[in-house]
Amino acid sequence: MSGETILARDLHPRYTIESGQPLTFYADYNPEISIITYPVGNTAVEARFKQGLSSTSISARRSDGKSAVGEIMSRFRLGDDIESMYDSIKTDRKISTAIEKYRGMRITKNDPWETTICFIVSQFNNLKRIRKIIKGMMVSFGEEIEGFGGETIHTFPSAEALADARLEEIIKCGTGFRGKYIKSAAEYCSKNIELGSLSKLGYTELKEELLLIDGVGDKVADCIALMGYGKLEAFPIDVWVKRSMELMYFKGEKRSIKDIHAYADKKWGSLAGFAQQYIFWYGRGTF
DNA sequence: ACCCAGGCGGGCG
DNA sequence: CGCCCGCATGGG
């Protein structure tokens, strides 16, 4: 096949793609043959993974014929010094167990706008339904582009497209009470704020800006900071992370979100979000 | 039938 | 500041 090949250490495609990250919600992924196809702007990207003994090879291509290497390197954060990151967050036996079980699970770096919508949809929801809703919104409000086998691929809806959409049509995608947040966020992000320009901000300032978006609270803002802007110190606390943290570090006793934030920051600091992804996915499959 | 899901905004004390 | 509530929808 055409395309270029990239080699990566400690990259487990299935854990990475299926672990509740934005790609989970809008990519077409076939775990049997380990091929993922997803839109990037108005082009389609395809990556084929082959896991070897000590590394994973990725054969990737873009529908516009340009090199897909930059996209793959960036999306899967292949430039990270992953070994050193594991060393830093393996502070105790509990998290080491989670890491060893899902070693190779990467934090992906996604488009800020797409990440914002994905996590607004995620609130008070479950993974399967989030995916269904996002895919439906892509069909309703995205643009059609041609995939690699001549099939149709829908792009992720732009802020402008969702701002212009009727609320009723957004709700038809199954968004429910989140529909009003989606429309409001789309209007805000297409008129009042350029999400891309927030990349230059540090974590604290970025989070402050994100919290101004209707429907974005503490948890969703941390998800956007972590997976949309690559701020690895962001530590999103959802029901699974809260439950898992209480079981792993507080003898099952209830703790406030604020206390857990403080604990995680002290324990893992600038890599807390990386640790969080393991706690989330391990906790979800264990507790 | 009942419970839960990668929470948030608003109202209250 | 913390607490409590309603919120839409579908799958287990």
Coordinates of C-alpha atoms (C1' of nucleotides) in Angstrom, one line a residue:
Chain A
M1 CA 0.0 0.0 0.0
S2 CA 1.0 3.6 -0.3
G3 CA 2.0 5.7 2.7
E4 CA 4.8 5.9 5.1
T5 CA 5.9 3.8 8.0
I6 CA 6.7 5.1 11.5
L7 CA 8.1 3.0 14.4
A8 CA 7.0 3.7 18.0
R9 CA 7.9 2.2 21.3
D10 CA 5.2 1.7 23.9
L11 CA 2.3 2.3 21.7
H12 CA -0.7 0.1 22.2
P13 CA -3.2 1.1 19.5
R14 CA -6.2 -0.6 21.0
Y15 CA -5.9 0.7 24.5
T16 CA -5.1 4.2 23.2
I17 CA -8.0 4.3 20.7
E18 CA -10.6 2.7 22.8
S19 CA -10.0 4.3 26.2
G20 CA -12.6 7.0 26.1
Q21 CA -10.6 9.7 24.2
P22 CA -11.9 11.9 21.4
L23 CA -10.7 9.5 18.7
T24 CA -12.9 6.8 20.4
F25 CA -15.9 9.0 19.6
Y26 CA -15.4 9.9 16.0
A27 CA -12.9 7.5 14.3
D28 CA -13.8 4.3 12.5
Y29 CA -11.6 1.7 14.2
N30 CA -11.5 -2.0 13.4
P31 CA -9.6 -3.7 16.3
E32 CA -9.4 -7.0 14.4
I33 CA -7.2 -5.6 11.7
S34 CA -6.0 -2.6 13.7
I35 CA -6.9 0.0 11.2
I36 CA -8.2 3.5 12.1
T37 CA -9.7 6.0 9.8
Y38 CA -10.6 9.5 10.9
P39 CA -11.0 13.0 9.5
V40 CA -8.5 15.8 10.1
G41 CA -10.1 19.0 8.8
N42 CA -11.2 18.2 5.3
T43 CA -8.9 15.3 4.7
A44 CA -9.1 11.6 5.8
V45 CA -6.2 9.9 7.6
E46 CA -5.7 6.2 7.8
A47 CA -3.3 4.4 10.0
R48 CA -2.5 0.6 10.1
F49 CA -0.8 -0.7 13.2
K50 CA 1.3 -3.8 13.5
Q51 CA 2.6 -4.7 17.0
G52 CA 6.0 -6.2 17.0
L53 CA 8.0 -7.5 20.0
S54 CA 9.6 -4.3 21.1
S55 CA 7.8 -1.7 18.9
T56 CA 4.7 -0.9 16.9
S57 CA 4.9 0.0 13.3
I58 CA 2.4 2.4 11.9
S59 CA 1.7 2.7 8.2
A60 CA -0.2 5.9 7.5
R61 CA -1.6 7.9 4.7
R62 CA -3.7 11.0 4.0
S63 CA -6.4 11.3 1.4
D64 CA -4.9 14.5 0.0
G65 CA -1.6 12.7 -0.7
K66 CA 0.4 14.7 1.7
S67 CA 2.6 13.1 4.3
A68 CA 0.7 11.7 7.3
V69 CA 3.8 11.5 9.5
G70 CA 3.3 14.8 11.3
E71 CA -0.3 14.1 12.1
I72 CA 0.5 10.6 13.5
M73 CA 3.5 11.9 15.5
S74 CA 1.4 14.7 17.0
R75 CA -1.9 12.8 17.5
F76 CA -0.3 9.9 19.4
R77 CA 2.4 12.0 21.0
L78 CA 5.2 9.8 19.7
G79 CA 7.8 12.4 20.5
D80 CA 7.3 12.0 24.3
D81 CA 10.0 10.3 26.4
I82 CA 7.5 7.7 27.4
E83 CA 9.9 5.6 29.5
S84 CA 10.9 8.6 31.6
M85 CA 7.2 9.5 32.0
Y86 CA 6.4 6.0 33.3
D87 CA 9.3 6.2 35.7
S88 CA 7.9 9.5 37.1
I89 CA 4.3 8.4 37.7
K90 CA 5.1 4.9 39.1
T91 CA 5.0 6.3 42.6
D92 CA 3.5 3.2 44.2
R93 CA 2.3 -0.3 43.6
K94 CA -1.3 0.6 42.9
I95 CA -0.7 2.8 39.9
S96 CA 2.2 0.5 38.7
T97 CA -0.3 -2.3 38.5
A98 CA -2.6 -0.1 36.3
I99 CA 0.2 1.0 34.1
E100 CA 1.5 -2.6 33.6
K101 CA -1.9 -3.8 32.6
Y102 CA -2.4 -1.1 30.0
R103 CA 1.2 -0.2 29.1
G104 CA 1.3 1.6 25.7
M105 CA -1.9 3.5 26.3
R106 CA -1.1 7.0 25.1
I107 CA -2.8 10.3 25.8
T108 CA -3.9 11.6 22.4
K109 CA -3.6 15.2 21.3
N110 CA -6.7 16.2 19.5
D111 CA -8.2 19.3 18.0
P112 CA -9.4 21.7 20.8
W113 CA -12.8 22.4 19.2
E114 CA -13.5 18.7 18.6
T115 CA -12.4 17.9 22.1
T116 CA -14.7 20.5 23.6
I117 CA -17.7 19.1 21.8
C118 CA -16.8 15.5 22.6
F119 CA -16.6 16.2 26.3
I120 CA -19.6 18.4 26.5
V121 CA -21.5 15.4 25.1
S122 CA -19.8 13.1 27.6
Q123 CA -21.3 14.7 30.6
F124 CA -23.7 12.4 32.5
N125 CA -23.4 9.9 29.6
N126 CA -21.6 6.7 28.7
L127 CA -19.0 5.8 26.2
K128 CA -21.2 3.9 23.8
R129 CA -23.8 6.6 23.6
I130 CA -21.3 9.4 23.4
R131 CA -19.9 7.7 20.3
K132 CA -23.3 7.3 18.8
I133 CA -24.2 11.0 19.4
I134 CA -20.9 12.3 18.0
K135 CA -21.1 10.1 14.9
G136 CA -24.7 11.3 14.3
M137 CA -23.7 14.9 14.6
M138 CA -20.9 14.3 12.0
V139 CA -23.5 12.8 9.6
S140 CA -25.9 15.7 10.2
F141 CA -23.6 18.7 10.3
G142 CA -20.2 17.6 8.9
E143 CA -19.1 17.7 5.3
E144 CA -18.8 14.6 3.1
I145 CA -15.3 13.7 1.9
E146 CA -14.1 10.7 0.0
G147 CA -12.3 8.0 2.0
F148 CA -9.6 5.6 0.8
G149 CA -11.9 3.0 -0.8
G150 CA -14.2 5.5 -2.3
E151 CA -16.5 5.5 0.8
T152 CA -17.9 8.6 2.3
I153 CA -16.3 10.0 5.5
H154 CA -18.0 12.8 7.4
T155 CA -15.8 15.6 8.8
F156 CA -16.2 16.8 12.4
P157 CA -18.8 19.7 12.4
S158 CA -17.3 23.1 12.5
A159 CA -18.3 25.6 15.2
E160 CA -19.9 27.7 12.5
A161 CA -22.0 24.7 11.3
L162 CA -23.3 24.0 14.8
A163 CA -23.9 27.7 15.6
D164 CA -26.1 27.9 12.5
A165 CA -27.9 24.6 13.2
R166 CA -31.3 24.6 14.8
L167 CA -31.3 23.4 18.4
E168 CA -34.1 21.0 17.5
E169 CA -31.8 19.3 14.9
I170 CA -28.9 19.1 17.4
I171 CA -31.2 17.4 19.9
K172 CA -32.3 14.9 17.2
C173 CA -28.8 13.5 17.3
G174 CA -29.6 12.3 20.9
T175 CA -27.8 15.1 22.7
G176 CA -30.8 15.6 25.0
F177 CA -30.2 18.4 27.6
R178 CA -26.7 18.9 26.3
G179 CA -28.0 20.3 23.0
K180 CA -28.3 23.8 24.4
Y181 CA -24.7 23.6 25.6
I182 CA -23.5 22.5 22.2
K183 CA -25.2 25.3 20.4
S184 CA -24.1 27.9 23.0
A185 CA -20.5 26.7 22.9
A186 CA -20.6 26.7 19.1
E187 CA -21.9 30.3 19.0
Y188 CA -19.3 31.4 21.6
C189 CA -16.4 29.6 19.8
S190 CA -17.3 30.9 16.4
K191 CA -17.8 34.6 17.5
N192 CA -16.1 35.4 20.8
I193 CA -13.1 33.2 21.1
E194 CA -10.5 31.5 18.9
L195 CA -9.7 28.2 20.7
G196 CA -6.5 27.8 18.7
S197 CA -5.2 31.0 20.2
L198 CA -5.4 29.5 23.7
S199 CA -2.6 27.1 22.9
K200 CA -0.1 29.7 24.1
L201 CA -1.6 29.8 27.6
G202 CA -0.4 27.9 30.6
Y203 CA -2.7 25.3 32.2
T204 CA -4.2 27.6 34.8
E205 CA -5.0 30.4 32.5
L206 CA -6.3 28.0 29.8
K207 CA -8.7 26.4 32.2
E208 CA -10.0 29.7 33.2
E209 CA -10.8 30.5 29.6
L210 CA -12.4 27.1 29.0
L211 CA -14.7 27.5 32.0
L212 CA -16.3 30.5 30.3
I213 CA -17.8 28.2 27.7
D214 CA -21.4 27.3 28.6
G215 CA -21.6 23.6 29.5
V216 CA -17.9 23.4 30.4
G217 CA -17.2 22.8 34.1
D218 CA -14.3 21.6 36.1
K219 CA -14.1 18.1 34.7
V220 CA -14.8 18.9 31.1
A221 CA -12.3 21.8 31.2
D222 CA -9.6 19.4 32.4
C223 CA -10.4 16.9 29.6
I224 CA -10.1 19.6 27.0
A225 CA -6.8 20.9 28.5
L226 CA -5.4 17.3 28.6
M227 CA -6.6 15.9 25.3
G228 CA -7.2 19.0 23.3
Y229 CA -4.2 21.1 24.4
G230 CA -1.8 18.5 25.7
K231 CA -1.6 19.8 29.2
L232 CA -0.5 16.7 31.0
E233 CA -0.9 18.3 34.4
A234 CA -4.7 18.4 34.0
F235 CA -6.4 15.7 36.1
P236 CA -10.0 15.2 35.1
I237 CA -12.1 13.7 37.9
D238 CA -15.2 11.8 36.7
V239 CA -17.2 9.2 38.6
W240 CA -14.7 6.5 37.7
V241 CA -11.6 8.4 38.6
K242 CA -13.2 9.6 41.9
R243 CA -14.2 6.0 42.8
S244 CA -10.9 4.6 41.8
M245 CA -8.8 7.2 43.7
E246 CA -10.9 6.6 46.8
L247 CA -10.4 2.9 46.6
M248 CA -6.7 3.0 45.7
Y249 CA -5.6 5.7 48.0
F250 CA -8.2 6.5 50.7
K251 CA -9.3 3.0 51.9
G252 CA -12.6 3.5 50.0
E253 CA -13.5 6.5 52.0
K254 CA -15.3 9.4 50.3
R255 CA -13.2 12.4 49.4
S256 CA -14.1 15.7 47.8
I257 CA -13.1 16.5 44.2
K258 CA -11.0 19.3 45.6
D259 CA -9.1 17.0 47.9
I260 CA -8.5 14.5 45.1
H261 CA -7.2 17.3 42.8
A262 CA -4.7 18.3 45.6
Y263 CA -3.6 14.8 46.2
A264 CA -3.0 14.0 42.5
D265 CA -1.1 17.2 42.0
K266 CA 1.1 16.5 44.9
K267 CA 1.7 12.9 43.8
W268 CA 2.1 13.2 40.1
G269 CA 2.4 17.0 39.4
S270 CA 3.1 17.8 35.8
L271 CA 2.2 14.3 34.6
A272 CA -1.0 13.9 36.7
G273 CA -3.1 13.7 33.5
F274 CA -1.1 10.9 32.2
A275 CA -1.5 9.0 35.4
Q276 CA -5.2 9.8 35.4
Q277 CA -5.8 8.0 32.1
Y278 CA -4.5 4.8 33.6
I279 CA -6.5 5.2 36.8
F280 CA -9.6 5.9 34.7
W281 CA -9.3 2.9 32.3
Y282 CA -8.0 0.5 35.0
G283 CA -10.7 1.6 37.4
R284 CA -13.4 1.3 34.8
G285 CA -12.4 -2.3 34.0
T286 CA -11.7 -3.3 37.6
F287 CA -13.9 -1.6 40.2
Chain B
dA1 C1' -39.0 -1.8 36.6
dC2 C1' -34.7 0.2 38.2
dC3 C1' -30.1 2.0 37.9
dC4 C1' -26.3 4.2 35.9
dA5 C1' -23.4 6.8 32.7
dG6 C1' -15.8 10.4 31.5
dG7 C1' -21.2 16.6 34.9
dC8 C1' -23.1 21.1 34.8
dG9 C1' -25.8 25.2 36.0
dG10 C1' -28.5 27.2 39.3
dG11 C1' -30.5 27.8 43.7
dC12 C1' -30.0 27.5 48.6
dG13 C1' -27.9 27.8 53.3
Chain C
dC1 C1' -17.7 27.7 49.9
dG2 C1' -20.4 23.1 50.0
dC3 C1' -24.6 20.7 49.1
dC4 C1' -28.7 19.3 46.4
dC5 C1' -31.5 19.0 42.5
dG6 C1' -33.1 18.5 37.7
dC7 C1' -31.7 17.3 33.4
dA8 C1' -32.6 13.5 28.4
dT9 C1' -31.5 9.1 26.7
dG10 C1' -30.6 4.4 26.1
dG11 C1' -28.3 0.1 27.6
dG12 C1' -27.6 -3.5 31.2

